[in-house]
mmCIF file with all atom_site columns, C-alpha atoms in Angstrom:
data_model
loop_
_atom_site.group_PDB
_atom_site.id
_atom_site.type_symbol
_atom_site.label_atom_id
_atom_site.label_alt_id
_atom_site.label_comp_id
_atom_site.label_asym_id
_atom_site.label_entity_id
_atom_site.label_seq_id
_atom_site.pdbx_PDB_ins_code
_atom_site.Cartn_x
_atom_site.Cartn_y
_atom_site.Cartn_z
_atom_site.occupancy
_atom_site.B_iso_or_equiv
_atom_site.pdbx_formal_charge
_atom_site.auth_seq_id
_atom_site.auth_comp_id
_atom_site.auth_asym_id
_atom_site.auth_atom_id
_atom_site.pdbx_PDB_model_num
ATOM 1   C CA . THR A 1 1   ? 0.000   0.000  0.000   1.00 67.00 ? 25  THR A CA 1
ATOM 2   C CA . SER A 1 2   ? 3.021   2.320  -0.083  1.00 94.00 ? 26  SER A CA 1
ATOM 3   C CA . ILE A 1 3   ? 3.086   5.109  -2.672  1.00 96.00 ? 27  ILE A CA 1
ATOM 4   C CA . THR A 1 4   ? 6.070   5.146  -5.022  1.00 97.00 ? 28  THR A CA 1
ATOM 5   C CA . SER A 1 5   ? 7.210   8.364  -6.641  1.00 97.00 ? 29  SER A CA 1
ATOM 6   C CA . ALA A 1 6   ? 9.309   8.370  -9.822  1.00 98.00 ? 30  ALA A CA 1
ATOM 7   C CA . LYS A 1 7   ? 10.050  10.034 -13.152 1.00 98.00 ? 31  LYS A CA 1
ATOM 8   C CA . ILE A 1 8   ? 9.971   8.521  -16.603 1.00 98.00 ? 32  ILE A CA 1
ATOM 9   C CA . GLN A 1 9   ? 10.961  9.991  -19.957 1.00 98.00 ? 33  GLN A CA 1
ATOM 10  C CA . VAL A 1 10  ? 7.977   10.449 -22.291 1.00 98.00 ? 34  VAL A CA 1
ATOM 11  C CA . ASN A 1 11  ? 7.890   12.484 -25.526 1.00 98.00 ? 35  ASN A CA 1
ATOM 12  C CA . GLY A 1 12  ? 11.189  14.203 -24.689 1.00 97.00 ? 36  GLY A CA 1
ATOM 13  C CA . VAL A 1 13  ? 10.285  15.309 -21.146 1.00 98.00 ? 37  VAL A CA 1
ATOM 14  C CA . HIS A 1 14  ? 10.679  13.691 -17.729 1.00 98.00 ? 38  HIS A CA 1
ATOM 15  C CA . LEU A 1 15  ? 7.195   13.185 -16.290 1.00 98.00 ? 39  LEU A CA 1
ATOM 16  C CA . HIS A 1 16  ? 6.712   12.688 -12.561 1.00 98.00 ? 40  HIS A CA 1
ATOM 17  C CA . TYR A 1 17  ? 4.120   10.230 -11.296 1.00 98.00 ? 41  TYR A CA 1
ATOM 18  C CA . GLN A 1 18  ? 3.043   8.471  -8.120  1.00 98.00 ? 42  GLN A CA 1
ATOM 19  C CA . GLN A 1 19  ? 1.836   4.888  -8.076  1.00 98.00 ? 43  GLN A CA 1
ATOM 20  C CA . THR A 1 20  ? 0.131   2.665  -5.520  1.00 98.00 ? 44  THR A CA 1
ATOM 21  C CA . GLY A 1 21  ? -1.979  -0.487 -5.309  1.00 97.00 ? 45  GLY A CA 1
ATOM 22  C CA . GLU A 1 22  ? -1.699  -3.824 -7.091  1.00 96.00 ? 46  GLU A CA 1
ATOM 23  C CA . GLY A 1 23  ? -5.193  -4.325 -8.517  1.00 97.00 ? 47  GLY A CA 1
ATOM 24  C CA . SER A 1 24  ? -5.855  -5.531 -12.063 1.00 97.00 ? 48  SER A CA 1
ATOM 25  C CA . HIS A 1 25  ? -7.779  -2.345 -12.949 1.00 98.00 ? 49  HIS A CA 1
ATOM 26  C CA . ALA A 1 26  ? -5.284  0.436  -13.722 1.00 98.00 ? 50  ALA A CA 1
ATOM 27  C CA . VAL A 1 27  ? -6.477  4.010  -13.194 1.00 98.00 ? 51  VAL A CA 1
ATOM 28  C CA . LEU A 1 28  ? -4.788  7.286  -14.142 1.00 98.00 ? 52  LEU A CA 1
ATOM 29  C CA . LEU A 1 29  ? -5.668  10.392 -12.107 1.00 98.00 ? 53  LEU A CA 1
ATOM 30  C CA . LEU A 1 30  ? -5.420  13.650 -14.112 1.00 98.00 ? 54  LEU A CA 1
ATOM 31  C CA . PRO A 1 31  ? -5.090  16.899 -12.105 1.00 98.00 ? 55  PRO A CA 1
ATOM 32  C CA . GLY A 1 32  ? -6.545  20.304 -12.929 1.00 97.00 ? 56  GLY A CA 1
ATOM 33  C CA . MET A 1 33  ? -4.932  23.621 -13.853 1.00 97.00 ? 57  MET A CA 1
ATOM 34  C CA . LEU A 1 34  ? -1.629  24.100 -11.950 1.00 97.00 ? 58  LEU A CA 1
ATOM 35  C CA . GLY A 1 35  ? -2.315  20.863 -10.096 1.00 96.00 ? 59  GLY A CA 1
ATOM 36  C CA . SER A 1 36  ? -0.218  17.776 -9.467  1.00 97.00 ? 60  SER A CA 1
ATOM 37  C CA . GLY A 1 37  ? -0.945  14.247 -8.344  1.00 97.00 ? 61  GLY A CA 1
ATOM 38  C CA . GLN A 1 38  ? -0.096  15.143 -4.766  1.00 93.00 ? 62  GLN A CA 1
ATOM 39  C CA . THR A 1 39  ? -2.027  18.433 -4.485  1.00 94.00 ? 63  THR A CA 1
ATOM 40  C CA . ASP A 1 40  ? -5.143  17.232 -6.332  1.00 96.00 ? 64  ASP A CA 1
ATOM 41  C CA . PHE A 1 41  ? -5.354  13.532 -5.459  1.00 97.00 ? 65  PHE A CA 1
ATOM 42  C CA . GLY A 1 42  ? -3.805  13.007 -2.015  1.00 95.00 ? 66  GLY A CA 1
ATOM 43  C CA . PRO A 1 43  ? -7.007  11.376 -0.637  1.00 96.00 ? 67  PRO A CA 1
ATOM 44  C CA . GLN A 1 44  ? -7.428  9.085  -3.677  1.00 96.00 ? 68  GLN A CA 1
ATOM 45  C CA . LEU A 1 45  ? -3.812  7.913  -3.530  1.00 97.00 ? 69  LEU A CA 1
ATOM 46  C CA . LYS A 1 46  ? -4.325  7.141  0.148   1.00 96.00 ? 70  LYS A CA 1
ATOM 47  C CA . SER A 1 47  ? -7.834  5.679  0.204   1.00 96.00 ? 71  SER A CA 1
ATOM 48  C CA . MET A 1 48  ? -8.764  4.097  -3.137  1.00 96.00 ? 72  MET A CA 1
ATOM 49  C CA . ASN A 1 49  ? -9.045  0.306  -2.971  1.00 97.00 ? 73  ASN A CA 1
ATOM 50  C CA . LYS A 1 50  ? -5.497  -1.003 -3.486  1.00 97.00 ? 74  LYS A CA 1
ATOM 51  C CA . GLN A 1 51  ? -6.666  -4.587 -4.086  1.00 97.00 ? 75  GLN A CA 1
ATOM 52  C CA . LEU A 1 52  ? -9.001  -3.624 -6.931  1.00 98.00 ? 76  LEU A CA 1
ATOM 53  C CA . PHE A 1 53  ? -6.940  -0.842 -8.485  1.00 98.00 ? 77  PHE A CA 1
ATOM 54  C CA . THR A 1 54  ? -3.438  0.098  -9.498  1.00 98.00 ? 78  THR A CA 1
ATOM 55  C CA . ILE A 1 55  ? -3.523  3.882  -9.158  1.00 98.00 ? 79  ILE A CA 1
ATOM 56  C CA . VAL A 1 56  ? -1.238  6.283  -10.999 1.00 98.00 ? 80  VAL A CA 1
ATOM 57  C CA . ALA A 1 57  ? -1.351  10.062 -10.460 1.00 98.00 ? 81  ALA A CA 1
ATOM 58  C CA . TRP A 1 58  ? 0.716   12.157 -12.845 1.00 98.00 ? 82  TRP A CA 1
ATOM 59  C CA . ASP A 1 59  ? 2.067   15.696 -13.017 1.00 98.00 ? 83  ASP A CA 1
ATOM 60  C CA . PRO A 1 60  ? 1.557   17.031 -16.578 1.00 98.00 ? 84  PRO A CA 1
ATOM 61  C CA . ARG A 1 61  ? 4.605   18.685 -18.157 1.00 98.00 ? 85  ARG A CA 1
ATOM 62  C CA . GLY A 1 62  ? 5.434   21.999 -16.481 1.00 98.00 ? 86  GLY A CA 1
ATOM 63  C CA . TYR A 1 63  ? 3.301   21.188 -13.411 1.00 98.00 ? 87  TYR A CA 1
ATOM 64  C CA . GLY A 1 64  ? 4.196   19.685 -10.037 1.00 98.00 ? 88  GLY A CA 1
ATOM 65  C CA . GLN A 1 65  ? 7.513   17.874 -10.244 1.00 98.00 ? 89  GLN A CA 1
ATOM 66  C CA . SER A 1 66  ? 7.397   17.565 -14.058 1.00 98.00 ? 90  SER A CA 1
ATOM 67  C CA . ILE A 1 67  ? 9.531   20.722 -14.320 1.00 98.00 ? 91  ILE A CA 1
ATOM 68  C CA . PRO A 1 68  ? 11.578  21.380 -16.422 1.00 97.00 ? 92  PRO A CA 1
ATOM 69  C CA . PRO A 1 69  ? 10.150  22.291 -18.900 1.00 98.00 ? 93  PRO A CA 1
ATOM 70  C CA . SER A 1 70  ? 8.294   25.401 -17.744 1.00 98.00 ? 94  SER A CA 1
ATOM 71  C CA . ARG A 1 71  ? 4.577   25.144 -18.453 1.00 98.00 ? 95  ARG A CA 1
ATOM 72  C CA . ASP A 1 72  ? 3.340   26.775 -21.642 1.00 98.00 ? 96  ASP A CA 1
ATOM 73  C CA . PHE A 1 73  ? -0.025  26.879 -23.386 1.00 98.00 ? 97  PHE A CA 1
ATOM 74  C CA . PRO A 1 74  ? 0.229   26.466 -27.170 1.00 98.00 ? 98  PRO A CA 1
ATOM 75  C CA . PRO A 1 75  ? -3.114  26.040 -29.020 1.00 97.00 ? 99  PRO A CA 1
ATOM 76  C CA . ASP A 1 76  ? -2.842  22.231 -28.756 1.00 97.00 ? 100 ASP A CA 1
ATOM 77  C CA . PHE A 1 77  ? -1.856  21.995 -25.076 1.00 98.00 ? 101 PHE A CA 1
ATOM 78  C CA . PHE A 1 78  ? -4.792  19.715 -24.196 1.00 98.00 ? 102 PHE A CA 1
ATOM 79  C CA . GLU A 1 79  ? -3.943  17.323 -27.056 1.00 98.00 ? 103 GLU A CA 1
ATOM 80  C CA . ARG A 1 80  ? -0.305  17.372 -25.962 1.00 98.00 ? 104 ARG A CA 1
ATOM 81  C CA . ASP A 1 81  ? -1.318  16.486 -22.381 1.00 98.00 ? 105 ASP A CA 1
ATOM 82  C CA . ALA A 1 82  ? -3.610  13.712 -23.668 1.00 98.00 ? 106 ALA A CA 1
ATOM 83  C CA . LYS A 1 83  ? -0.787  12.154 -25.695 1.00 98.00 ? 107 LYS A CA 1
ATOM 84  C CA . ASP A 1 84  ? 1.661   12.529 -22.771 1.00 98.00 ? 108 ASP A CA 1
ATOM 85  C CA . ALA A 1 85  ? -0.844  10.863 -20.407 1.00 98.00 ? 109 ALA A CA 1
ATOM 86  C CA . VAL A 1 86  ? -1.508  7.875  -22.661 1.00 98.00 ? 110 VAL A CA 1
ATOM 87  C CA . ASP A 1 87  ? 2.167   7.464  -23.554 1.00 98.00 ? 111 ASP A CA 1
ATOM 88  C CA . LEU A 1 88  ? 3.105   7.648  -19.861 1.00 98.00 ? 112 LEU A CA 1
ATOM 89  C CA . MET A 1 89  ? 0.740   4.776  -19.023 1.00 98.00 ? 113 MET A CA 1
ATOM 90  C CA . GLN A 1 90  ? 2.033   2.725  -21.942 1.00 98.00 ? 114 GLN A CA 1
ATOM 91  C CA . ALA A 1 91  ? 5.629   3.399  -20.878 1.00 98.00 ? 115 ALA A CA 1
ATOM 92  C CA . LEU A 1 92  ? 4.598   2.010  -17.472 1.00 98.00 ? 116 LEU A CA 1
ATOM 93  C CA . LYS A 1 93  ? 3.358   -1.113 -19.330 1.00 98.00 ? 117 LYS A CA 1
ATOM 94  C CA . PHE A 1 94  ? -0.378  -0.662 -18.789 1.00 98.00 ? 118 PHE A CA 1
ATOM 95  C CA . LYS A 1 95  ? -2.152  -1.967 -21.889 1.00 96.00 ? 119 LYS A CA 1
ATOM 96  C CA . LYS A 1 96  ? -5.595  -0.711 -20.866 1.00 98.00 ? 120 LYS A CA 1
ATOM 97  C CA . PHE A 1 97  ? -6.573  1.741  -18.133 1.00 98.00 ? 121 PHE A CA 1
ATOM 98  C CA . SER A 1 98  ? -9.307  4.065  -16.908 1.00 98.00 ? 122 SER A CA 1
ATOM 99  C CA . LEU A 1 99  ? -9.139  7.854  -16.594 1.00 98.00 ? 123 LEU A CA 1
ATOM 100 C CA . LEU A 1 100 ? -10.300 9.996  -13.673 1.00 98.00 ? 124 LEU A CA 1
ATOM 101 C CA . GLY A 1 101 ? -9.940  13.649 -14.646 1.00 98.00 ? 125 GLY A CA 1
ATOM 102 C CA . TRP A 1 102 ? -10.950 16.846 -12.957 1.00 97.00 ? 126 TRP A CA 1
ATOM 103 C CA . SER A 1 103 ? -11.154 20.345 -14.476 1.00 97.00 ? 127 SER A CA 1
ATOM 104 C CA . ASP A 1 104 ? -8.381  20.639 -17.119 1.00 98.00 ? 128 ASP A CA 1
ATOM 105 C CA . GLY A 1 105 ? -7.572  16.998 -16.387 1.00 98.00 ? 129 GLY A CA 1
ATOM 106 C CA . GLY A 1 106 ? -11.157 16.168 -17.307 1.00 98.00 ? 130 GLY A CA 1
ATOM 107 C CA . ILE A 1 107 ? -10.755 17.900 -20.674 1.00 98.00 ? 131 ILE A CA 1
ATOM 108 C CA . THR A 1 108 ? -7.489  16.013 -21.221 1.00 98.00 ? 132 THR A CA 1
ATOM 109 C CA . ALA A 1 109 ? -9.258  12.746 -20.323 1.00 99.00 ? 133 ALA A CA 1
ATOM 110 C CA . LEU A 1 110 ? -12.117 13.422 -22.780 1.00 98.00 ? 134 LEU A CA 1
ATOM 111 C CA . ILE A 1 111 ? -9.603  13.992 -25.594 1.00 98.00 ? 135 ILE A CA 1
ATOM 112 C CA . ALA A 1 112 ? -7.584  10.897 -24.646 1.00 98.00 ? 136 ALA A CA 1
ATOM 113 C CA . ALA A 1 113 ? -10.704 8.681  -24.538 1.00 98.00 ? 137 ALA A CA 1
ATOM 114 C CA . ALA A 1 114 ? -11.787 9.948  -27.971 1.00 98.00 ? 138 ALA A CA 1
ATOM 115 C CA . LYS A 1 115 ? -8.386  9.712  -29.662 1.00 98.00 ? 139 LYS A CA 1
ATOM 116 C CA . TYR A 1 116 ? -7.080  6.489  -28.093 1.00 98.00 ? 140 TYR A CA 1
ATOM 117 C CA . PRO A 1 117 ? -10.266 4.392  -27.703 1.00 97.00 ? 141 PRO A CA 1
ATOM 118 C CA . THR A 1 118 ? -8.517  1.012  -27.725 1.00 97.00 ? 142 THR A CA 1
ATOM 119 C CA . VAL A 1 119 ? -6.542  1.700  -24.532 1.00 98.00 ? 143 VAL A CA 1
ATOM 120 C CA . ILE A 1 120 ? -9.166  3.514  -22.407 1.00 98.00 ? 144 ILE A CA 1
ATOM 121 C CA . HIS A 1 121 ? -11.340 1.233  -20.283 1.00 98.00 ? 145 HIS A CA 1
ATOM 122 C CA . LYS A 1 122 ? -13.635 3.668  -18.448 1.00 98.00 ? 146 LYS A CA 1
ATOM 123 C CA . LEU A 1 123 ? -13.862 7.445  -17.985 1.00 98.00 ? 147 LEU A CA 1
ATOM 124 C CA . VAL A 1 124 ? -14.904 9.660  -15.072 1.00 98.00 ? 148 VAL A CA 1
ATOM 125 C CA . VAL A 1 125 ? -14.730 13.455 -15.409 1.00 98.00 ? 149 VAL A CA 1
ATOM 126 C CA . TRP A 1 126 ? -15.763 16.290 -13.123 1.00 98.00 ? 150 TRP A CA 1
ATOM 127 C CA . GLY A 1 127 ? -15.598 20.057 -13.521 1.00 97.00 ? 151 GLY A CA 1
ATOM 128 C CA . ALA A 1 128 ? -14.776 19.640 -17.218 1.00 98.00 ? 152 ALA A CA 1
ATOM 129 C CA . ASN A 1 129 ? -15.839 21.682 -20.246 1.00 98.00 ? 153 ASN A CA 1
ATOM 130 C CA . ALA A 1 130 ? -15.675 21.050 -23.995 1.00 98.00 ? 154 ALA A CA 1
ATOM 131 C CA . SER A 1 131 ? -15.847 24.717 -25.036 1.00 98.00 ? 155 SER A CA 1
ATOM 132 C CA . VAL A 1 132 ? -15.120 28.211 -23.720 1.00 98.00 ? 156 VAL A CA 1
ATOM 133 C CA . THR A 1 133 ? -17.762 30.958 -23.772 1.00 97.00 ? 157 THR A CA 1
ATOM 134 C CA . GLN A 1 134 ? -17.337 34.702 -23.269 1.00 96.00 ? 158 GLN A CA 1
ATOM 135 C CA . GLU A 1 135 ? -18.905 34.221 -19.823 1.00 96.00 ? 159 GLU A CA 1
ATOM 136 C CA . ASP A 1 136 ? -16.206 31.616 -19.023 1.00 97.00 ? 160 ASP A CA 1
ATOM 137 C CA . VAL A 1 137 ? -13.498 34.095 -20.050 1.00 98.00 ? 161 VAL A CA 1
ATOM 138 C CA . ARG A 1 138 ? -14.976 36.629 -17.632 1.00 97.00 ? 162 ARG A CA 1
ATOM 139 C CA . ILE A 1 139 ? -14.832 33.999 -14.841 1.00 97.00 ? 163 ILE A CA 1
ATOM 140 C CA . TYR A 1 140 ? -11.228 33.038 -15.712 1.00 97.00 ? 164 TYR A CA 1
ATOM 141 C CA . ASN A 1 141 ? -10.101 36.650 -15.597 1.00 97.00 ? 165 ASN A CA 1
ATOM 142 C CA . GLY A 1 142 ? -11.486 36.787 -12.067 1.00 97.00 ? 166 GLY A CA 1
ATOM 143 C CA . ILE A 1 143 ? -8.773  34.312 -10.964 1.00 96.00 ? 167 ILE A CA 1
ATOM 144 C CA . ARG A 1 144 ? -5.927  35.775 -13.045 1.00 97.00 ? 168 ARG A CA 1
ATOM 145 C CA . ASP A 1 145 ? -4.399  37.546 -10.036 1.00 97.00 ? 169 ASP A CA 1
ATOM 146 C CA . VAL A 1 146 ? -3.378  34.794 -7.601  1.00 97.00 ? 170 VAL A CA 1
ATOM 147 C CA . SER A 1 147 ? -2.932  37.256 -4.740  1.00 95.00 ? 171 SER A CA 1
ATOM 148 C CA . LYS A 1 148 ? -6.752  37.401 -4.574  1.00 95.00 ? 172 LYS A CA 1
ATOM 149 C CA . TRP A 1 149 ? -7.096  33.620 -4.158  1.00 96.00 ? 173 TRP A CA 1
ATOM 150 C CA . SER A 1 150 ? -8.172  32.186 -0.812  1.00 95.00 ? 174 SER A CA 1
ATOM 151 C CA . GLU A 1 151 ? -5.297  31.163 1.450   1.00 95.00 ? 175 GLU A CA 1
ATOM 152 C CA . LYS A 1 152 ? -6.506  27.538 1.499   1.00 94.00 ? 176 LYS A CA 1
ATOM 153 C CA . VAL A 1 153 ? -6.275  27.119 -2.283  1.00 91.00 ? 177 VAL A CA 1
ATOM 154 C CA . LYS A 1 154 ? -3.209  29.290 -2.735  1.00 94.00 ? 178 LYS A CA 1
ATOM 155 C CA . LYS A 1 155 ? -0.934  27.909 -0.008  1.00 95.00 ? 179 LYS A CA 1
ATOM 156 C CA . PRO A 1 156 ? -0.140  24.393 -1.359  1.00 93.00 ? 180 PRO A CA 1
ATOM 157 C CA . LEU A 1 157 ? 0.495   25.791 -4.845  1.00 95.00 ? 181 LEU A CA 1
ATOM 158 C CA . GLU A 1 158 ? 2.793   28.546 -3.569  1.00 96.00 ? 182 GLU A CA 1
ATOM 159 C CA . GLU A 1 159 ? 4.693   25.950 -1.540  1.00 96.00 ? 183 GLU A CA 1
ATOM 160 C CA . MET A 1 160 ? 5.098   23.745 -4.587  1.00 96.00 ? 184 MET A CA 1
ATOM 161 C CA . TYR A 1 161 ? 6.017   26.407 -7.169  1.00 98.00 ? 185 TYR A CA 1
ATOM 162 C CA . GLY A 1 162 ? 7.165   29.518 -5.343  1.00 97.00 ? 186 GLY A CA 1
ATOM 163 C CA . HIS A 1 163 ? 5.127   32.681 -5.805  1.00 96.00 ? 187 HIS A CA 1
ATOM 164 C CA . LYS A 1 164 ? 6.679   33.841 -9.077  1.00 98.00 ? 188 LYS A CA 1
ATOM 165 C CA . TYR A 1 165 ? 6.191   30.655 -11.127 1.00 98.00 ? 189 TYR A CA 1
ATOM 166 C CA . PHE A 1 166 ? 2.699   30.171 -9.658  1.00 98.00 ? 190 PHE A CA 1
ATOM 167 C CA . ALA A 1 167 ? 1.572   33.724 -10.515 1.00 98.00 ? 191 ALA A CA 1
ATOM 168 C CA . LYS A 1 168 ? 3.125   33.718 -14.005 1.00 98.00 ? 192 LYS A CA 1
ATOM 169 C CA . THR A 1 169 ? 1.737   30.293 -14.926 1.00 98.00 ? 193 THR A CA 1
ATOM 170 C CA . CYS A 1 170 ? -1.764  31.178 -13.770 1.00 98.00 ? 194 CYS A CA 1
ATOM 171 C CA . GLU A 1 171 ? -1.753  34.278 -15.985 1.00 98.00 ? 195 GLU A CA 1
ATOM 172 C CA . ALA A 1 172 ? -0.448  32.217 -18.908 1.00 98.00 ? 196 ALA A CA 1
ATOM 173 C CA . TRP A 1 173 ? -3.218  29.642 -18.324 1.00 98.00 ? 197 TRP A CA 1
ATOM 174 C CA . VAL A 1 174 ? -5.934  32.334 -18.404 1.00 98.00 ? 198 VAL A CA 1
ATOM 175 C CA . ASP A 1 175 ? -4.521  33.638 -21.703 1.00 98.00 ? 199 ASP A CA 1
ATOM 176 C CA . GLY A 1 176 ? -4.143  30.128 -23.119 1.00 98.00 ? 200 GLY A CA 1
ATOM 177 C CA . ILE A 1 177 ? -7.636  28.873 -22.308 1.00 98.00 ? 201 ILE A CA 1
ATOM 178 C CA . SER A 1 178 ? -9.294  32.189 -23.226 1.00 98.00 ? 202 SER A CA 1
ATOM 179 C CA . ARG A 1 179 ? -7.979  31.775 -26.775 1.00 98.00 ? 203 ARG A CA 1
ATOM 180 C CA . PHE A 1 180 ? -10.546 29.032 -27.402 1.00 98.00 ? 204 PHE A CA 1
ATOM 181 C CA . ALA A 1 181 ? -13.312 31.638 -27.030 1.00 97.00 ? 205 ALA A CA 1
ATOM 182 C CA . GLU A 1 182 ? -11.985 33.447 -30.101 1.00 96.00 ? 206 GLU A CA 1
ATOM 183 C CA . LYS A 1 183 ? -13.340 30.639 -32.292 1.00 92.00 ? 207 LYS A CA 1
ATOM 184 C CA . SER A 1 184 ? -16.980 31.016 -33.335 1.00 87.00 ? 208 SER A CA 1
ATOM 185 C CA . ASP A 1 185 ? -18.144 28.064 -31.227 1.00 93.00 ? 209 ASP A CA 1
ATOM 186 C CA . GLY A 1 186 ? -15.469 28.375 -28.518 1.00 97.00 ? 210 GLY A CA 1
ATOM 187 C CA . ASN A 1 187 ? -14.586 24.773 -29.281 1.00 97.00 ? 211 ASN A CA 1
ATOM 188 C CA . ILE A 1 188 ? -11.975 22.835 -27.269 1.00 98.00 ? 212 ILE A CA 1
ATOM 189 C CA . CYS A 1 189 ? -13.025 19.242 -28.017 1.00 98.00 ? 213 CYS A CA 1
ATOM 190 C CA . GLN A 1 190 ? -16.751 19.269 -28.850 1.00 98.00 ? 214 GLN A CA 1
ATOM 191 C CA . GLN A 1 191 ? -16.244 17.404 -32.137 1.00 97.00 ? 215 GLN A CA 1
ATOM 192 C CA . LEU A 1 192 ? -14.449 14.560 -30.329 1.00 98.00 ? 216 LEU A CA 1
ATOM 193 C CA . LEU A 1 193 ? -17.194 13.741 -27.802 1.00 98.00 ? 217 LEU A CA 1
ATOM 194 C CA . PRO A 1 194 ? -19.172 11.429 -30.173 1.00 98.00 ? 218 PRO A CA 1
ATOM 195 C CA . ASP A 1 195 ? -15.960 9.390  -30.637 1.00 98.00 ? 219 ASP A CA 1
ATOM 196 C CA . ILE A 1 196 ? -15.906 8.410  -26.949 1.00 98.00 ? 220 ILE A CA 1
ATOM 197 C CA . LYS A 1 197 ? -17.121 4.815  -26.763 1.00 97.00 ? 221 LYS A CA 1
ATOM 198 C CA . CYS A 1 198 ? -16.071 3.730  -23.270 1.00 98.00 ? 222 CYS A CA 1
ATOM 199 C CA . PRO A 1 199 ? -18.467 3.852  -20.281 1.00 98.00 ? 223 PRO A CA 1
ATOM 200 C CA . THR A 1 200 ? -18.436 7.470  -19.102 1.00 98.00 ? 224 THR A CA 1
ATOM 201 C CA . PHE A 1 201 ? -19.562 9.047  -15.824 1.00 98.00 ? 225 PHE A CA 1
ATOM 202 C CA . ILE A 1 202 ? -19.844 12.834 -15.561 1.00 98.00 ? 226 ILE A CA 1
ATOM 203 C CA . ILE A 1 203 ? -19.914 14.529 -12.147 1.00 98.00 ? 227 ILE A CA 1
ATOM 204 C CA . HIS A 1 204 ? -20.580 18.221 -11.576 1.00 98.00 ? 228 HIS A CA 1
ATOM 205 C CA . GLY A 1 205 ? -20.794 20.447 -8.512  1.00 96.00 ? 229 GLY A CA 1
ATOM 206 C CA . GLU A 1 206 ? -23.834 22.740 -8.530  1.00 93.00 ? 230 GLU A CA 1
ATOM 207 C CA . LYS A 1 207 ? -21.755 25.423 -6.820  1.00 94.00 ? 231 LYS A CA 1
ATOM 208 C CA . ASP A 1 208 ? -18.694 25.069 -9.066  1.00 94.00 ? 232 ASP A CA 1
ATOM 209 C CA . PRO A 1 209 ? -17.457 28.690 -9.258  1.00 92.00 ? 233 PRO A CA 1
ATOM 210 C CA . LEU A 1 210 ? -15.340 28.175 -12.403 1.00 95.00 ? 234 LEU A CA 1
ATOM 211 C CA . VAL A 1 211 ? -17.359 25.863 -14.659 1.00 97.00 ? 235 VAL A CA 1
ATOM 212 C CA . PRO A 1 212 ? -21.089 26.526 -15.186 1.00 96.00 ? 236 PRO A CA 1
ATOM 213 C CA . GLN A 1 213 ? -23.278 23.408 -15.148 1.00 96.00 ? 237 GLN A CA 1
ATOM 214 C CA . ALA A 1 214 ? -24.310 23.777 -18.811 1.00 97.00 ? 238 ALA A CA 1
ATOM 215 C CA . HIS A 1 215 ? -20.853 22.416 -19.714 1.00 98.00 ? 239 HIS A CA 1
ATOM 216 C CA . ALA A 1 216 ? -21.495 19.119 -17.914 1.00 98.00 ? 240 ALA A CA 1
ATOM 217 C CA . GLU A 1 217 ? -24.927 18.837 -19.544 1.00 98.00 ? 241 GLU A CA 1
ATOM 218 C CA . TYR A 1 218 ? -23.405 19.403 -22.992 1.00 98.00 ? 242 TYR A CA 1
ATOM 219 C CA . ILE A 1 219 ? -20.794 16.680 -22.440 1.00 98.00 ? 243 ILE A CA 1
ATOM 220 C CA . HIS A 1 220 ? -23.465 14.259 -21.198 1.00 98.00 ? 244 HIS A CA 1
ATOM 221 C CA . LYS A 1 221 ? -25.677 14.954 -24.209 1.00 98.00 ? 245 LYS A CA 1
ATOM 222 C CA . HIS A 1 222 ? -22.882 14.342 -26.722 1.00 98.00 ? 246 HIS A CA 1
ATOM 223 C CA . ILE A 1 223 ? -21.271 11.196 -25.256 1.00 98.00 ? 247 ILE A CA 1
ATOM 224 C CA . LYS A 1 224 ? -23.582 8.365  -26.155 1.00 97.00 ? 248 LYS A CA 1
ATOM 225 C CA . GLY A 1 225 ? -24.683 6.295  -23.165 1.00 98.00 ? 249 GLY A CA 1
ATOM 226 C CA . SER A 1 226 ? -22.881 8.497  -20.615 1.00 98.00 ? 250 SER A CA 1
ATOM 227 C CA . ARG A 1 227 ? -24.337 8.941  -17.146 1.00 98.00 ? 251 ARG A CA 1
#
């Protein structure tokens, strides 16, 4: 039941991950914006059933302990994360695995499930969105300045990154994700949702301050058989 922590080279970068459990069902945990396995999934790494599952939590490139490189947000950053995530699991010799993704990690998981259907077993996403509206951009700009964040949310990230990297990367994220709203339909991965064939469970918090509920309803409507 111990948690191992290691790095592995994938697509030219050294990705950090944590792994625990010895179950036959492999699960990858995908953190949200600025998150890491440790900050976003501490309770899951500790408490998920270690007999049923082998649990892997990763730090996407430029996040957590997967630095260097510094995090950047080119137009295809979600696709890049999806490829990194799948290639990481294959480098760890998992032939088939499930994805649990929250927020940006949920978007990454949706793209991975659509693009690599033969290796994804099941999918759970929460706080995810498949497009960006002008209203979303307004919400994102409200969190651009990290000095206004609550102490509870800010503290672990400042400890992990230092204030400068944390503040700069948050601003870069707001700019990067806001770019999707410049397209007519604000599309991130809407066209991919019908390609998702694995069993899919969508969770959404009614009080989610960053992602309006309409996003979850859209994803549910466009993934056939999702719950």
